[in-house]
Amino acid sequence: ELQNETAYFLQDWEFWTDSDGAEYIRLMASDANWLLDTAIVWAQSGTANASMTDHPDDMMKVIVENELGATSGLVSRTKLTCAPELGAGGAQITKAFAYRNVLTVLQEICETAQEKNGVWLGFDVVRTAPGTFEFRTYTERRGQDHGRASGDPRLVGKQYGNLSQAVFGTYHADERNVVLVAGQGEEDARTLVTRSNNERMFASKWNRREYFKDSRDDSTTAALEADGDAALDEFKPKQLLTGTLHDTPGMQYNVHYQFGDVLSVEAFGFYVDCHVKSVRVKVDQDGGEQLDIKLEGEL
């Protein structure tokens, strides 16, 4: 059975013995998103392929097409195709990323779409045929919407017998609300830009929290400002609900919900629409399966 529309690349393997002397083979494989980690943005700072202003969805697809697609320039770099651009992810953003890892850049673009534009944006590398992969993006959710206001909610909570290890937290410890961004140049000739969130900074007399962002690869003021805004969004206070989802007769994985779906979760008196963030399947030597399903949502 093809799990989660992907294939897995075997990376490492080892033989090991447990405390009872039984011998095992451990295989470690990565899903097809690993392909994105195999490439860098092979472009010089200031060039069109290393600095862009675009919708987050389109920017990601242009990067992947340039570095891993048909326009990458080398057969050895061409590993996948891209789905059509959708103009999704909210307003256009500006970002520079010369010589940086492609997977890391894509993750940062998704974070910017969420934190700056208020749009959940995700991506995946989907297996479309044996040895054939396509880069796709997803807006609002990876799967189906079964949230509280969806009209077709899937309910999760301790009272339903399908939620454990729930944690609802409010997190301010890593907040930064004043960002000094340093661009090109040396010493007193280096370009500097300051970005701040005054509402957060003046929440109390103690709450000015500063951060330095090294953006020496950025060549324009717009790119420096965008980096500063992205840092402000990355380090803003957050309220998150996480937990472990358990199958029950009326709420079963691959029957009532899938990986990437949004579910309505209740805990500690809070109602949060959570993504099915990860699904781990452990198979024992007798063929039995054990699911470990994690949820995460931001209020």
Short mmCIF file of N, CA and C in Angstrom, two decimals, residues 168-280:
data_model
loop_
_atom_site.label_atom_id
_atom_site.label_comp_id
_atom_site.label_asym_id
_atom_site.label_seq_id
_atom_site.Cartn_x
_atom_site.Cartn_y
_atom_site.Cartn_z
N PHE A 168 -1.71 22.54 26.06
CA PHE A 168 -2.06 23.85 25.51
C PHE A 168 -1.17 24.87 26.18
N GLY A 169 -0.34 25.53 25.37
CA GLY A 169 0.63 26.45 25.95
C GLY A 169 0.59 27.83 25.33
N THR A 170 0.92 28.83 26.15
CA THR A 170 1.15 30.19 25.67
C THR A 170 2.63 30.48 25.84
N TYR A 171 3.30 30.84 24.74
CA TYR A 171 4.76 30.89 24.73
C TYR A 171 5.27 32.29 24.36
N HIS A 172 5.91 32.92 25.35
CA HIS A 172 6.50 34.24 25.16
C HIS A 172 8.03 34.22 25.29
N ALA A 173 8.60 33.12 25.79
CA ALA A 173 10.01 33.12 26.18
C ALA A 173 10.95 33.46 25.02
N ASP A 174 10.61 33.04 23.80
CA ASP A 174 11.49 33.26 22.66
C ASP A 174 11.11 34.51 21.85
N GLU A 175 10.24 35.34 22.39
CA GLU A 175 9.79 36.51 21.64
C GLU A 175 10.95 37.46 21.33
N ARG A 176 10.92 38.02 20.11
CA ARG A 176 11.79 39.12 19.71
C ARG A 176 10.92 40.13 18.97
N ASN A 177 11.02 41.39 19.35
CA ASN A 177 10.11 42.39 18.76
C ASN A 177 10.83 43.59 18.15
N VAL A 178 12.17 43.60 18.20
CA VAL A 178 12.99 44.61 17.51
C VAL A 178 14.11 43.87 16.78
N VAL A 179 14.16 44.02 15.47
CA VAL A 179 15.13 43.27 14.67
C VAL A 179 16.05 44.24 13.94
N LEU A 180 17.34 44.09 14.15
CA LEU A 180 18.35 44.82 13.40
C LEU A 180 18.83 43.91 12.28
N VAL A 181 18.58 44.32 11.04
CA VAL A 181 18.93 43.53 9.86
C VAL A 181 20.16 44.15 9.20
N ALA A 182 21.19 43.33 8.99
CA ALA A 182 22.42 43.81 8.38
C ALA A 182 22.57 43.21 6.99
N GLY A 183 22.72 44.08 6.01
CA GLY A 183 22.85 43.65 4.62
C GLY A 183 24.29 43.62 4.17
N GLN A 184 24.54 44.14 2.98
CA GLN A 184 25.88 44.08 2.39
C GLN A 184 26.74 45.25 2.86
N GLY A 185 28.07 45.10 2.68
CA GLY A 185 29.00 46.12 3.11
C GLY A 185 29.78 45.68 4.34
N GLU A 186 30.77 46.48 4.71
CA GLU A 186 31.63 46.17 5.84
C GLU A 186 31.62 47.32 6.84
N GLU A 187 31.67 46.97 8.12
CA GLU A 187 31.79 47.91 9.24
C GLU A 187 30.78 49.05 9.11
N ASP A 188 31.24 50.32 9.15
CA ASP A 188 30.28 51.42 9.15
C ASP A 188 29.65 51.65 7.78
N ALA A 189 30.13 50.92 6.76
CA ALA A 189 29.53 51.03 5.43
C ALA A 189 28.47 49.94 5.21
N ARG A 190 28.24 49.12 6.21
CA ARG A 190 27.26 48.04 6.04
C ARG A 190 25.84 48.60 6.12
N THR A 191 24.97 48.12 5.23
CA THR A 191 23.58 48.57 5.20
C THR A 191 22.82 47.97 6.38
N LEU A 192 22.12 48.83 7.13
CA LEU A 192 21.36 48.38 8.30
C LEU A 192 19.91 48.82 8.18
N VAL A 193 19.01 47.93 8.58
CA VAL A 193 17.57 48.23 8.59
C VAL A 193 17.01 47.75 9.92
N THR A 194 16.14 48.53 10.52
CA THR A 194 15.49 48.13 11.78
C THR A 194 14.00 47.92 11.54
N ARG A 195 13.49 46.80 12.04
CA ARG A 195 12.05 46.52 11.98
C ARG A 195 11.58 46.20 13.39
N SER A 196 10.39 46.67 13.74
CA SER A 196 9.91 46.45 15.11
C SER A 196 8.40 46.30 15.13
N ASN A 197 7.92 45.69 16.20
CA ASN A 197 6.50 45.60 16.49
C ASN A 197 6.25 46.36 17.78
N ASN A 198 5.76 47.59 17.65
CA ASN A 198 5.65 48.47 18.81
C ASN A 198 4.63 47.98 19.82
N GLU A 199 3.55 47.37 19.35
CA GLU A 199 2.53 46.89 20.29
C GLU A 199 3.12 45.85 21.23
N ARG A 200 3.89 44.94 20.68
CA ARG A 200 4.52 43.92 21.52
C ARG A 200 5.65 44.52 22.35
N MET A 201 6.43 45.42 21.76
CA MET A 201 7.57 46.00 22.46
C MET A 201 7.13 46.78 23.69
N PHE A 202 6.00 47.50 23.59
CA PHE A 202 5.55 48.34 24.70
C PHE A 202 4.48 47.65 25.55
N ALA A 203 4.38 46.31 25.44
CA ALA A 203 3.44 45.58 26.30
C ALA A 203 3.79 45.79 27.78
N SER A 204 5.06 46.01 28.08
CA SER A 204 5.49 46.42 29.41
C SER A 204 6.83 47.14 29.26
N LYS A 205 7.28 47.78 30.32
CA LYS A 205 8.55 48.51 30.26
C LYS A 205 9.74 47.57 30.09
N TRP A 206 9.50 46.27 30.31
CA TRP A 206 10.60 45.30 30.25
C TRP A 206 10.65 44.55 28.91
N ASN A 207 9.71 44.80 28.05
CA ASN A 207 9.47 43.83 26.97
C ASN A 207 10.17 44.15 25.65
N ARG A 208 11.05 45.13 25.61
CA ARG A 208 11.84 45.30 24.38
C ARG A 208 12.82 44.14 24.28
N ARG A 209 12.70 43.36 23.19
CA ARG A 209 13.54 42.17 23.02
C ARG A 209 14.16 42.24 21.62
N GLU A 210 15.47 42.31 21.57
CA GLU A 210 16.17 42.60 20.32
C GLU A 210 16.76 41.33 19.69
N TYR A 211 16.92 41.42 18.37
CA TYR A 211 17.45 40.28 17.61
C TYR A 211 18.26 40.80 16.44
N PHE A 212 19.40 40.16 16.16
CA PHE A 212 20.23 40.53 15.01
C PHE A 212 20.04 39.51 13.91
N LYS A 213 19.73 40.00 12.70
CA LYS A 213 19.54 39.16 11.54
C LYS A 213 20.62 39.46 10.51
N ASP A 214 21.46 38.48 10.24
CA ASP A 214 22.53 38.62 9.25
C ASP A 214 21.97 38.30 7.87
N SER A 215 21.81 39.33 7.04
CA SER A 215 21.24 39.16 5.70
C SER A 215 22.22 39.69 4.66
N ARG A 216 23.47 39.29 4.77
CA ARG A 216 24.51 39.82 3.90
C ARG A 216 24.30 39.43 2.43
N ASP A 217 23.43 38.43 2.17
CA ASP A 217 23.17 38.05 0.79
C ASP A 217 22.09 38.90 0.13
N ASP A 218 21.40 39.72 0.92
CA ASP A 218 20.34 40.57 0.38
C ASP A 218 20.93 41.86 -0.18
N SER A 219 20.45 42.25 -1.36
CA SER A 219 21.03 43.42 -2.02
C SER A 219 20.08 44.60 -2.11
N THR A 220 18.84 44.44 -1.65
CA THR A 220 17.87 45.53 -1.74
C THR A 220 17.27 45.81 -0.37
N THR A 221 16.80 47.05 -0.20
CA THR A 221 16.14 47.41 1.05
C THR A 221 14.88 46.60 1.26
N ALA A 222 14.14 46.34 0.20
CA ALA A 222 12.91 45.54 0.32
C ALA A 222 13.20 44.15 0.86
N ALA A 223 14.28 43.53 0.39
CA ALA A 223 14.64 42.20 0.88
C ALA A 223 15.06 42.24 2.34
N LEU A 224 15.81 43.28 2.74
CA LEU A 224 16.21 43.41 4.14
C LEU A 224 15.00 43.61 5.04
N GLU A 225 14.07 44.45 4.61
CA GLU A 225 12.85 44.68 5.39
C GLU A 225 12.03 43.40 5.50
N ALA A 226 11.97 42.65 4.41
CA ALA A 226 11.22 41.39 4.43
C ALA A 226 11.86 40.40 5.39
N ASP A 227 13.18 40.34 5.43
CA ASP A 227 13.86 39.45 6.38
C ASP A 227 13.56 39.86 7.82
N GLY A 228 13.56 41.17 8.07
CA GLY A 228 13.25 41.64 9.42
C GLY A 228 11.82 41.33 9.82
N ASP A 229 10.88 41.53 8.89
CA ASP A 229 9.48 41.21 9.18
C ASP A 229 9.29 39.72 9.42
N ALA A 230 10.00 38.91 8.64
CA ALA A 230 9.92 37.46 8.83
C ALA A 230 10.43 37.05 10.20
N ALA A 231 11.50 37.69 10.66
CA ALA A 231 12.03 37.39 11.99
C ALA A 231 11.05 37.82 13.07
N LEU A 232 10.42 38.97 12.91
CA LEU A 232 9.40 39.41 13.87
C LEU A 232 8.27 38.39 13.96
N ASP A 233 7.85 37.89 12.81
CA ASP A 233 6.77 36.91 12.80
C ASP A 233 7.21 35.58 13.38
N GLU A 234 8.44 35.18 13.06
CA GLU A 234 8.95 33.90 13.58
C GLU A 234 9.00 33.89 15.10
N PHE A 235 9.37 35.02 15.69
CA PHE A 235 9.57 35.08 17.14
C PHE A 235 8.42 35.76 17.87
N LYS A 236 7.25 35.76 17.30
CA LYS A 236 6.09 36.33 17.99
C LYS A 236 5.59 35.34 19.05
N PRO A 237 4.87 35.81 20.07
CA PRO A 237 4.27 34.88 21.03
C PRO A 237 3.27 33.96 20.34
N LYS A 238 3.14 32.74 20.86
CA LYS A 238 2.26 31.75 20.22
C LYS A 238 1.43 31.04 21.27
N GLN A 239 0.24 30.60 20.84
CA GLN A 239 -0.60 29.70 21.64
C GLN A 239 -0.83 28.45 20.82
N LEU A 240 -0.34 27.32 21.32
CA LEU A 240 -0.37 26.07 20.58
C LEU A 240 -1.04 24.96 21.37
N LEU A 241 -1.78 24.13 20.66
CA LEU A 241 -2.35 22.91 21.24
C LEU A 241 -1.74 21.72 20.51
N THR A 242 -1.18 20.80 21.28
CA THR A 242 -0.64 19.57 20.71
C THR A 242 -1.20 18.38 21.47
N GLY A 243 -1.12 17.22 20.87
CA GLY A 243 -1.61 16.02 21.53
C GLY A 243 -1.45 14.80 20.65
N THR A 244 -1.78 13.64 21.23
CA THR A 244 -1.72 12.37 20.52
C THR A 244 -3.13 11.87 20.26
N LEU A 245 -3.41 11.50 19.03
CA LEU A 245 -4.73 11.04 18.61
C LEU A 245 -4.76 9.52 18.60
N HIS A 246 -5.84 8.93 19.15
CA HIS A 246 -6.00 7.48 19.19
C HIS A 246 -7.23 7.07 18.40
N ASP A 247 -7.12 5.96 17.71
CA ASP A 247 -8.26 5.43 16.97
C ASP A 247 -9.33 4.91 17.92
N THR A 248 -10.57 5.20 17.60
CA THR A 248 -11.74 4.65 18.27
C THR A 248 -12.67 4.11 17.18
N PRO A 249 -13.69 3.33 17.54
CA PRO A 249 -14.56 2.76 16.50
C PRO A 249 -15.14 3.79 15.53
N GLY A 250 -15.44 4.99 16.02
CA GLY A 250 -16.03 6.01 15.15
C GLY A 250 -15.04 7.03 14.62
N MET A 251 -13.75 6.79 14.88
CA MET A 251 -12.72 7.77 14.48
C MET A 251 -11.44 7.01 14.17
N GLN A 252 -11.35 6.48 12.95
CA GLN A 252 -10.25 5.61 12.58
C GLN A 252 -9.43 6.23 11.44
N TYR A 253 -8.11 6.09 11.58
CA TYR A 253 -7.19 6.59 10.55
C TYR A 253 -7.42 5.84 9.25
N ASN A 254 -7.39 6.59 8.15
CA ASN A 254 -7.62 6.08 6.80
C ASN A 254 -9.08 5.69 6.55
N VAL A 255 -9.95 5.93 7.54
CA VAL A 255 -11.39 5.71 7.36
C VAL A 255 -12.12 7.03 7.54
N HIS A 256 -11.97 7.63 8.72
CA HIS A 256 -12.65 8.89 9.04
C HIS A 256 -11.76 10.12 8.88
N TYR A 257 -10.48 9.93 8.84
CA TYR A 257 -9.56 11.05 8.65
C TYR A 257 -8.27 10.52 8.05
N GLN A 258 -7.45 11.45 7.52
CA GLN A 258 -6.20 11.09 6.85
C GLN A 258 -5.08 12.00 7.36
N PHE A 259 -3.87 11.67 6.98
CA PHE A 259 -2.74 12.55 7.23
C PHE A 259 -2.99 13.90 6.57
N GLY A 260 -2.74 15.00 7.31
CA GLY A 260 -2.91 16.33 6.77
C GLY A 260 -4.29 16.92 6.93
N ASP A 261 -5.26 16.13 7.41
CA ASP A 261 -6.61 16.67 7.64
C ASP A 261 -6.59 17.63 8.83
N VAL A 262 -7.60 18.48 8.88
CA VAL A 262 -7.82 19.36 10.03
C VAL A 262 -8.98 18.81 10.84
N LEU A 263 -8.78 18.66 12.15
CA LEU A 263 -9.78 18.11 13.04
C LEU A 263 -10.11 19.10 14.14
N SER A 264 -11.32 18.99 14.70
CA SER A 264 -11.75 19.88 15.78
C SER A 264 -11.36 19.27 17.12
N VAL A 265 -10.44 19.94 17.83
CA VAL A 265 -9.88 19.40 19.06
C VAL A 265 -10.28 20.29 20.25
N GLU A 266 -10.72 19.64 21.33
CA GLU A 266 -11.09 20.35 22.55
C GLU A 266 -10.21 19.88 23.69
N ALA A 267 -9.60 20.84 24.42
CA ALA A 267 -8.79 20.51 25.59
C ALA A 267 -8.68 21.73 26.47
N PHE A 268 -8.79 21.53 27.77
CA PHE A 268 -8.63 22.60 28.76
C PHE A 268 -9.61 23.75 28.53
N GLY A 269 -10.75 23.46 27.93
CA GLY A 269 -11.74 24.49 27.67
C GLY A 269 -11.50 25.29 26.41
N PHE A 270 -10.46 24.95 25.64
CA PHE A 270 -10.15 25.63 24.39
C PHE A 270 -10.55 24.73 23.22
N TYR A 271 -11.02 25.37 22.15
CA TYR A 271 -11.35 24.66 20.92
C TYR A 271 -10.39 25.14 19.83
N VAL A 272 -9.60 24.21 19.31
CA VAL A 272 -8.58 24.56 18.33
C VAL A 272 -8.67 23.58 17.16
N ASP A 273 -8.71 24.12 15.95
CA ASP A 273 -8.62 23.27 14.76
C ASP A 273 -7.16 22.87 14.58
N CYS A 274 -6.91 21.57 14.62
CA CYS A 274 -5.53 21.05 14.58
C CYS A 274 -5.29 20.23 13.32
N HIS A 275 -4.09 20.35 12.80
CA HIS A 275 -3.67 19.51 11.68
C HIS A 275 -3.20 18.15 12.20
N VAL A 276 -3.49 17.10 11.46
CA VAL A 276 -2.86 15.80 11.70
C VAL A 276 -1.44 15.95 11.17
N LYS A 277 -0.51 16.25 12.09
CA LYS A 277 0.82 16.69 11.69
C LYS A 277 1.75 15.55 11.30
N SER A 278 1.66 14.44 12.00
CA SER A 278 2.54 13.31 11.68
C SER A 278 1.83 12.00 12.00
N VAL A 279 2.14 11.00 11.22
CA VAL A 279 1.60 9.65 11.42
C VAL A 279 2.76 8.67 11.34
N ARG A 280 3.00 7.98 12.43
CA ARG A 280 4.05 6.96 12.45
C ARG A 280 3.40 5.60 12.61
#
